[in-house]
Amino acid sequence: MTIKDTPEEWRIRSTQTPFVGNKTSVRTDEVVMPDGSVVNRDYQVHPGSVAVVALDGEDRVLLIKQYRHPARQRLWEIPAGLLDVPGENPLHAAQRELYEEAHVKAEDWRVLTDVYTTPGGCDEAVRIFLARDLSEADGDRFEVEDEEADMEHARVPVDDLVRGVLAGDLHNNCLVVGVLSLVAARGGDGLDALRPAEAPWPARPFDS
């Protein structure tokens, strides 16, 4: 038996969009079930995101801390951001986010993992990259605003992050998935065996 997610789409009898926001919207679909019954399914429509586990030469991960209003918490996170441009290459978006949020560039990029954040209520897909060979970016720092204007930065050893995740002290999903995937990859075939940075991503097809 092959354990692998497979594409499938049940018939949608009708659809409505009762809310449209700045970056996302809410959609209501009338979905036909296998027995022929019809049910409403409400979900957030999301453009997709990228996130970066930026690993330095001292085995530390670059983190940012910012206020997240829905959670009512300041969360430690890895650099991340939306795929603002339809069809945008996710690698380019990840490089942009690493520069804007941390003023850092990386020479070695790999795909660490791809996830759906909350597939029961949102279609957001996230590609999490591993970035290595870090250095300070050239040029002026990106001008931040809103929640990003109050961000903290830190570089934290991987082992400390694993302990924090398992102790329930760290909650950001991209940080949790990214750090644990990093450790799993090391214990498996190694980081150099990870997918290339521009590996296909069926959830969010992109231009090369």
Short mmCIF file of C-alpha atoms in Angstrom, two decimals:
data_model
loop_
_atom_site.label_atom_id
_atom_site.label_comp_id
_atom_site.label_asym_id
_atom_site.label_seq_id
_atom_site.Cartn_x
_atom_site.Cartn_y
_atom_site.Cartn_z
CA MET A 1 0.00 0.00 0.00
CA THR A 2 1.36 3.40 -1.03
CA ILE A 3 0.80 6.11 1.57
CA LYS A 4 0.39 9.20 -0.58
CA ASP A 5 -2.17 11.98 -0.82
CA THR A 6 -4.13 11.91 -4.07
CA PRO A 7 -6.02 14.64 -5.94
CA GLU A 8 -9.81 14.35 -6.00
CA GLU A 9 -12.66 16.83 -6.38
CA TRP A 10 -16.28 16.13 -5.57
CA ARG A 11 -18.94 17.85 -7.64
CA ILE A 12 -19.89 21.37 -6.57
CA ARG A 13 -23.51 22.19 -7.31
CA SER A 14 -23.19 25.91 -6.57
CA THR A 15 -20.80 28.33 -4.92
CA GLN A 16 -21.00 31.73 -3.24
CA THR A 17 -18.44 34.15 -1.84
CA PRO A 18 -20.11 35.91 1.11
CA PHE A 19 -16.92 37.72 2.18
CA VAL A 20 -13.96 39.16 0.30
CA GLY A 21 -11.05 40.57 2.29
CA ASN A 22 -7.76 42.21 1.43
CA LYS A 23 -5.83 38.97 0.85
CA THR A 24 -8.31 36.15 1.45
CA SER A 25 -12.01 35.42 1.07
CA VAL A 26 -14.64 33.04 2.41
CA ARG A 27 -16.43 30.68 0.04
CA THR A 28 -19.50 28.51 0.53
CA ASP A 29 -19.77 25.48 -1.78
CA GLU A 30 -22.74 23.12 -2.13
CA VAL A 31 -20.87 19.82 -2.36
CA VAL A 32 -22.46 16.60 -3.59
CA MET A 33 -21.59 13.72 -1.24
CA PRO A 34 -20.94 10.16 -2.51
CA ASP A 35 -24.48 9.11 -1.50
CA GLY A 36 -26.00 11.96 -3.52
CA SER A 37 -26.83 14.24 -0.60
CA VAL A 38 -25.73 17.88 -0.72
CA VAL A 39 -24.01 19.76 2.12
CA ASN A 40 -22.59 23.26 2.52
CA ARG A 41 -18.88 23.62 3.11
CA ASP A 42 -17.51 27.02 4.22
CA TYR A 43 -13.80 27.67 3.89
CA GLN A 44 -11.22 30.40 3.56
CA VAL A 45 -9.71 30.88 0.11
CA HIS A 46 -6.01 31.65 0.46
CA PRO A 47 -3.32 32.49 -2.13
CA GLY A 48 -0.73 30.24 -0.48
CA SER A 49 2.41 30.96 1.50
CA VAL A 50 6.10 30.24 1.80
CA ALA A 51 8.24 29.89 4.91
CA VAL A 52 11.98 29.53 5.49
CA VAL A 53 13.99 27.49 7.98
CA ALA A 54 17.18 29.57 7.75
CA LEU A 55 19.99 27.52 9.31
CA ASP A 56 23.30 29.22 10.09
CA GLY A 57 26.78 27.76 10.47
CA GLU A 58 26.34 27.35 14.24
CA ASP A 59 23.26 25.13 13.83
CA ARG A 60 20.88 27.91 14.82
CA VAL A 61 17.58 28.79 13.15
CA LEU A 62 16.73 32.40 12.45
CA LEU A 63 13.47 33.35 14.19
CA ILE A 64 11.23 36.39 14.37
CA LYS A 65 8.64 37.17 17.03
CA GLN A 66 5.53 39.14 16.25
CA TYR A 67 2.00 39.75 17.47
CA ARG A 68 -0.70 37.55 15.91
CA HIS A 69 -4.09 39.03 16.62
CA PRO A 70 -6.29 35.95 16.02
CA ALA A 71 -4.20 33.97 18.54
CA ARG A 72 -3.83 36.94 20.93
CA GLN A 73 -0.18 36.02 21.34
CA ARG A 74 3.29 37.10 20.29
CA LEU A 75 4.63 34.03 18.52
CA TRP A 76 8.14 32.97 17.64
CA GLU A 77 8.08 32.12 13.94
CA ILE A 78 10.32 31.46 10.97
CA PRO A 79 10.28 34.06 8.15
CA ALA A 80 7.18 33.58 6.02
CA GLY A 81 4.82 35.40 3.72
CA LEU A 82 2.05 35.22 1.16
CA LEU A 83 2.35 34.30 -2.49
CA ASP A 84 1.15 37.74 -3.53
CA VAL A 85 1.49 37.26 -7.29
CA PRO A 86 -0.48 34.44 -9.01
CA GLY A 87 1.94 31.92 -10.49
CA GLU A 88 4.91 33.42 -8.63
CA ASN A 89 7.88 31.11 -8.20
CA PRO A 90 7.77 30.16 -4.49
CA LEU A 91 11.57 30.19 -4.25
CA HIS A 92 11.63 33.84 -5.31
CA ALA A 93 8.92 34.63 -2.76
CA ALA A 94 10.88 32.86 0.00
CA GLN A 95 14.06 34.72 -0.87
CA ARG A 96 12.12 37.98 -0.73
CA GLU A 97 10.64 37.18 2.67
CA LEU A 98 14.02 36.24 4.13
CA TYR A 99 15.42 39.55 2.91
CA GLU A 100 12.47 41.67 4.04
CA GLU A 101 12.01 40.13 7.49
CA ALA A 102 15.61 39.38 8.43
CA HIS A 103 17.85 41.20 5.89
CA VAL A 104 19.56 37.89 5.18
CA LYS A 105 20.36 35.99 1.99
CA ALA A 106 21.24 32.32 1.50
CA GLU A 107 23.28 30.47 -1.09
CA ASP A 108 21.80 26.98 -0.65
CA TRP A 109 18.06 26.40 -0.94
CA ARG A 110 16.09 23.14 -0.68
CA VAL A 111 12.44 22.23 -0.29
CA LEU A 112 11.96 20.96 3.25
CA THR A 113 8.26 20.09 3.12
CA ASP A 114 4.86 21.10 1.70
CA VAL A 115 1.78 21.29 3.92
CA TYR A 116 -1.85 22.38 4.04
CA THR A 117 -2.23 24.39 7.23
CA THR A 118 -5.91 23.67 8.01
CA PRO A 119 -7.43 21.63 5.17
CA GLY A 120 -10.75 21.26 6.95
CA GLY A 121 -11.45 24.98 6.76
CA CYS A 122 -8.89 26.69 4.53
CA ASP A 123 -7.18 25.89 1.23
CA GLU A 124 -3.87 27.51 2.27
CA ALA A 125 -0.86 25.55 1.02
CA VAL A 126 2.60 26.34 2.40
CA ARG A 127 5.98 25.40 1.00
CA ILE A 128 8.66 25.38 3.70
CA PHE A 129 12.22 25.83 2.46
CA LEU A 130 15.55 25.08 4.06
CA ALA A 131 18.06 27.90 3.50
CA ARG A 132 21.76 27.49 4.34
CA ASP A 133 25.02 29.39 3.83
CA LEU A 134 23.54 32.57 5.27
CA SER A 135 25.00 36.05 5.06
CA GLU A 136 23.88 39.62 5.54
CA ALA A 137 21.92 40.92 2.57
CA ASP A 138 23.14 43.85 0.50
CA GLY A 139 21.36 47.18 0.31
CA ASP A 140 19.01 49.02 2.63
CA ARG A 141 16.78 47.24 5.09
CA PHE A 142 13.17 46.77 4.05
CA GLU A 143 10.83 49.29 5.65
CA VAL A 144 8.36 47.39 7.84
CA GLU A 145 4.99 48.47 9.19
CA ASP A 146 2.07 47.32 11.36
CA GLU A 147 2.85 44.10 13.31
CA GLU A 148 6.19 43.73 11.54
CA ALA A 149 7.40 47.07 12.91
CA ASP A 150 7.54 45.51 16.39
CA MET A 151 9.30 42.25 15.48
CA GLU A 152 12.06 40.72 17.57
CA HIS A 153 14.84 38.61 16.02
CA ALA A 154 16.82 35.70 17.41
CA ARG A 155 18.96 32.77 16.33
CA VAL A 156 18.16 29.67 18.38
CA PRO A 157 19.88 26.25 18.39
CA VAL A 158 17.89 23.51 16.70
CA ASP A 159 17.90 21.30 19.82
CA ASP A 160 16.43 24.13 21.91
CA LEU A 161 13.63 24.58 19.39
CA VAL A 162 12.77 20.89 19.42
CA ARG A 163 12.54 20.97 23.20
CA GLY A 164 10.35 24.08 23.02
CA VAL A 165 8.00 22.47 20.51
CA LEU A 166 7.59 19.28 22.56
CA ALA A 167 7.15 21.26 25.78
CA GLY A 168 4.27 23.22 24.26
CA ASP A 169 6.16 26.53 24.38
CA LEU A 170 6.25 27.13 20.60
CA HIS A 171 3.08 27.01 18.52
CA ASN A 172 3.57 28.52 15.08
CA ASN A 173 2.75 25.76 12.62
CA CYS A 174 5.50 26.57 10.10
CA LEU A 175 8.11 26.65 12.86
CA VAL A 176 6.90 23.36 14.35
CA VAL A 177 6.65 21.54 11.01
CA GLY A 178 9.84 23.08 9.66
CA VAL A 179 12.07 22.33 12.63
CA LEU A 180 10.79 18.78 13.13
CA SER A 181 11.12 18.12 9.39
CA LEU A 182 14.71 19.39 9.54
CA VAL A 183 15.52 16.95 12.34
CA ALA A 184 13.78 14.10 10.52
CA ALA A 185 15.66 14.82 7.30
CA ARG A 186 18.97 14.78 9.14
CA GLY A 187 18.12 11.43 10.68
CA GLY A 188 17.05 10.03 7.32
CA ASP A 189 18.79 10.48 3.99
CA GLY A 190 20.42 13.79 4.94
CA LEU A 191 19.78 17.42 4.02
CA ASP A 192 21.49 17.16 0.64
CA ALA A 193 18.89 14.57 -0.38
CA LEU A 194 16.02 17.05 0.01
CA ARG A 195 14.10 18.11 -3.07
CA PRO A 196 15.61 20.92 -5.17
CA ALA A 197 14.40 24.44 -4.49
CA GLU A 198 12.26 24.57 -7.63
CA ALA A 199 10.69 21.14 -7.32
CA PRO A 200 7.12 20.94 -8.71
CA TRP A 201 4.34 21.97 -6.32
CA PRO A 202 0.96 20.77 -7.58
CA ALA A 203 -0.91 22.67 -4.85
CA ARG A 204 0.39 25.99 -6.23
CA PRO A 205 1.77 25.59 -9.77
CA PHE A 206 4.29 28.28 -10.64
CA ASP A 207 6.32 29.75 -13.48
CA SER A 208 10.01 28.87 -13.46
#
